[in-house]
mmCIF file of C-alpha atoms in Angstrom:
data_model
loop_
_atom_site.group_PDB
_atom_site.id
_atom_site.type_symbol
_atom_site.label_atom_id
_atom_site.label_comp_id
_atom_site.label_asym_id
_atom_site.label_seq_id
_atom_site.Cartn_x
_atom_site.Cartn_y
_atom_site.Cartn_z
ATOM 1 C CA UNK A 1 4.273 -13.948 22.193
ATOM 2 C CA UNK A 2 4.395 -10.081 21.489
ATOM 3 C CA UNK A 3 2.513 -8.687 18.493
ATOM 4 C CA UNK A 4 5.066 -7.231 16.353
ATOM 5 C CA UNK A 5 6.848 -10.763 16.524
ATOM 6 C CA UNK A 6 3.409 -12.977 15.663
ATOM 7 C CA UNK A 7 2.655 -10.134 12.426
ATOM 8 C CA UNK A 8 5.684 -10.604 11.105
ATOM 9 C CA UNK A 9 5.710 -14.462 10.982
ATOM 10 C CA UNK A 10 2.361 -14.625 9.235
ATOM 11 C CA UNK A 11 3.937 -12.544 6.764
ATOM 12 C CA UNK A 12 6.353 -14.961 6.103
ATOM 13 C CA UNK A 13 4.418 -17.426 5.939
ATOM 14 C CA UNK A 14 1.460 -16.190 3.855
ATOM 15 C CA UNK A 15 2.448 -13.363 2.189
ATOM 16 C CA UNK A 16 3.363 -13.099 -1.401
ATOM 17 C CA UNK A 17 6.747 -12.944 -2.586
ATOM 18 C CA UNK A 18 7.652 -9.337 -3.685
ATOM 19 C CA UNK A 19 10.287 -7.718 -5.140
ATOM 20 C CA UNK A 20 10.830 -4.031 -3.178
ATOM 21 C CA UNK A 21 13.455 -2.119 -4.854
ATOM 22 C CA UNK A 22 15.849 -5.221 -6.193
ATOM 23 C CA UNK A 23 15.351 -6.725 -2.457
ATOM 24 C CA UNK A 24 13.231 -9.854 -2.452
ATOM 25 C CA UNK A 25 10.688 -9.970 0.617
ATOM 26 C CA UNK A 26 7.203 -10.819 1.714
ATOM 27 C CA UNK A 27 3.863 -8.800 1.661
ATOM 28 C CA UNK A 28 -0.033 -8.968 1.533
ATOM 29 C CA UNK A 29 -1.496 -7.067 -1.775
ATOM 30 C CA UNK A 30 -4.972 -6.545 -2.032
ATOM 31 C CA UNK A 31 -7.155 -4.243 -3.951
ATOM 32 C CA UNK A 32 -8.842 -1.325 -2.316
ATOM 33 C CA UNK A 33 -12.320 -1.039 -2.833
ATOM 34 C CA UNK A 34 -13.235 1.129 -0.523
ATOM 35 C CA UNK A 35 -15.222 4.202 -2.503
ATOM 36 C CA UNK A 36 -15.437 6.660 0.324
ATOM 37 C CA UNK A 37 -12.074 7.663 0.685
ATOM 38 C CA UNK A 38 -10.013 9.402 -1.585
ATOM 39 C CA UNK A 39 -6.574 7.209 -2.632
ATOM 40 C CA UNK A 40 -4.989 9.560 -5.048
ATOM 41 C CA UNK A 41 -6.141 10.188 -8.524
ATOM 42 C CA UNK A 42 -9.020 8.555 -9.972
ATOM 43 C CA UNK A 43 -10.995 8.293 -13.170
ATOM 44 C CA UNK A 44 -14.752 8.528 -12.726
ATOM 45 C CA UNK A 45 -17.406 7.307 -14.600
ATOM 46 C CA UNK A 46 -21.096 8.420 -15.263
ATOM 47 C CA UNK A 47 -22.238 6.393 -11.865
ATOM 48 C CA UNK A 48 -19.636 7.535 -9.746
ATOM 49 C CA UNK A 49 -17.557 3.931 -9.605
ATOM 50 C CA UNK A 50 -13.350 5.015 -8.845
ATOM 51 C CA UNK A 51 -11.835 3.032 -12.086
ATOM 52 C CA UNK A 52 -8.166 3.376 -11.159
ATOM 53 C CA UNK A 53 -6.199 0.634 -9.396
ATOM 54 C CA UNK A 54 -4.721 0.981 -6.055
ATOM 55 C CA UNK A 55 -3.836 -1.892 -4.013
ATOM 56 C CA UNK A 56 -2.841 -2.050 -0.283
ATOM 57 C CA UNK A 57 0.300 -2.860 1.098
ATOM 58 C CA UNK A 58 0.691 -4.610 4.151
ATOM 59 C CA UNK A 59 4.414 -5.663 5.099
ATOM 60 C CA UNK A 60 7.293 -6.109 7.617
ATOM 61 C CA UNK A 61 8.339 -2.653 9.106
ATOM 62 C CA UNK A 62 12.014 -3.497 8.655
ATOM 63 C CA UNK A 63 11.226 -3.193 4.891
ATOM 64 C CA UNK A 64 11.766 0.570 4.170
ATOM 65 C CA UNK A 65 9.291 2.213 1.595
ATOM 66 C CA UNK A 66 9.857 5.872 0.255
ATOM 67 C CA UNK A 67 6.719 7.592 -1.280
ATOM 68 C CA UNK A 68 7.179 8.169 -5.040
ATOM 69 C CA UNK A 69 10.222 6.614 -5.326
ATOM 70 C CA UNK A 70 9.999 2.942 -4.176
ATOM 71 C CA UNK A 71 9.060 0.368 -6.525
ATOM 72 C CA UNK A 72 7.208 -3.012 -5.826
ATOM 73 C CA UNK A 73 7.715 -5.731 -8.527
ATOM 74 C CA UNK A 74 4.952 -8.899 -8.335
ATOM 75 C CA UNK A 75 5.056 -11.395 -11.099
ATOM 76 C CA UNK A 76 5.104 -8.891 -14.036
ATOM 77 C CA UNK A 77 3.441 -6.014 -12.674
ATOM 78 C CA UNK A 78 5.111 -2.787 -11.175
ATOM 79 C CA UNK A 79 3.757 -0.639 -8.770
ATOM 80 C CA UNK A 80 5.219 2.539 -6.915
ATOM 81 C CA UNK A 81 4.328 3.788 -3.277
ATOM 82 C CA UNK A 82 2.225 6.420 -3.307
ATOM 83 C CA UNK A 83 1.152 6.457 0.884
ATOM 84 C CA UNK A 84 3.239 4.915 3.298
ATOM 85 C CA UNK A 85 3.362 4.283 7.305
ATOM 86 C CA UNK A 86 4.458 2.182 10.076
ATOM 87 C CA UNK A 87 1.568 1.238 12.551
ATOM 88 C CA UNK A 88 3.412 0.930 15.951
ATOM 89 C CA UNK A 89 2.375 -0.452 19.456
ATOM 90 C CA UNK A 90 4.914 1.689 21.642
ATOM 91 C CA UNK A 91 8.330 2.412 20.235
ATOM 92 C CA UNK A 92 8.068 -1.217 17.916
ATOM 93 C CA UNK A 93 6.697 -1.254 14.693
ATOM 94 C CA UNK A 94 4.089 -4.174 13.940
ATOM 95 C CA UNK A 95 3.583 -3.823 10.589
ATOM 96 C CA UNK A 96 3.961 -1.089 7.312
ATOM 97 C CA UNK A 97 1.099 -0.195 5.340
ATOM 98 C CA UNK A 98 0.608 1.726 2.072
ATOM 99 C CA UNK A 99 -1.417 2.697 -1.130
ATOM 100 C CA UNK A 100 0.343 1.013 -3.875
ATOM 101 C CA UNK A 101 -0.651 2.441 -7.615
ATOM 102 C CA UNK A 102 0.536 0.832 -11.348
ATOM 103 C CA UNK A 103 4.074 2.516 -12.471
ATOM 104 C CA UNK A 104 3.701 5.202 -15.228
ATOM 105 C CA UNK A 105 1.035 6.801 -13.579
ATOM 106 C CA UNK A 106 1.705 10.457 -13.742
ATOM 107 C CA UNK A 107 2.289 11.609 -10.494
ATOM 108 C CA UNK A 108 0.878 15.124 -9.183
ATOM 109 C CA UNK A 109 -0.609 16.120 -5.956
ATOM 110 C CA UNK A 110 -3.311 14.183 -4.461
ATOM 111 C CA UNK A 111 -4.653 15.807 -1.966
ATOM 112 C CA UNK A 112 -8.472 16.476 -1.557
ATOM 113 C CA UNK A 113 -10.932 16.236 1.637
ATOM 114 C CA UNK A 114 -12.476 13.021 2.522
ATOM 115 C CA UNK A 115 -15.723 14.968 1.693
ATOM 116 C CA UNK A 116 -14.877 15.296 -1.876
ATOM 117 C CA UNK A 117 -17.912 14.938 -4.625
ATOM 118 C CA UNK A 118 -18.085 15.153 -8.031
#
């Protein structure tokens, strides 16, 4: 069986329910806890820990995400896309990906340099 077919049935089947701009679908959500890298703005305290959530998105590429503007609804909780992509094997997509962070965030530019330090 191809890859892009196998992905998206384990979504299906494991993922969480999610609500993706009034359309109900499947997805993984997971924290991101990875320090090193630089997932849009952060709060930092005296030791250097990030303190602001972002979570990470995994999903079926058929489900179309626009940065900023779409919204992801679990439970009670809202979140809005703030990084989104398809990885692809060829011309199919396998799966979507993207940095999910709490709605009413203010949003502004988040670029910096992986190589950022405080």
């Amino acid at each position: 069986m191809k890859i892009y077919g196998t992905v998206g049935k384990l979504i299906d089947r494991y993922g969480t329910e999610v609500t993706v701009d009034n359309e109900k679908t499947k997805a993984f959500i997971q924290p991101i806890r990875y320090n090193s890298r630089y997932y849009g703005t952060t709060k930092r305290k005296v030791s250097g820990t990030v303190t602001s959530e972002r979570f990470l998105y995994i999903g079926k590429p058929e489900t179309k995400l626009t940065c900023d503007k779409s919204v992801i609804q679990i439970a009670d909780r809202k979140y809005i896309v703030r990084r989104y992509d398809i990885y692809r094997v060829g011309k199919y997509g396998v799966y979507a990906y993207g940095v999910l962070a709490p709605c009413g965030e203010v949003l502004e530019d988040e670029y910096e340099s992986d190589n950022y330090t405080t």
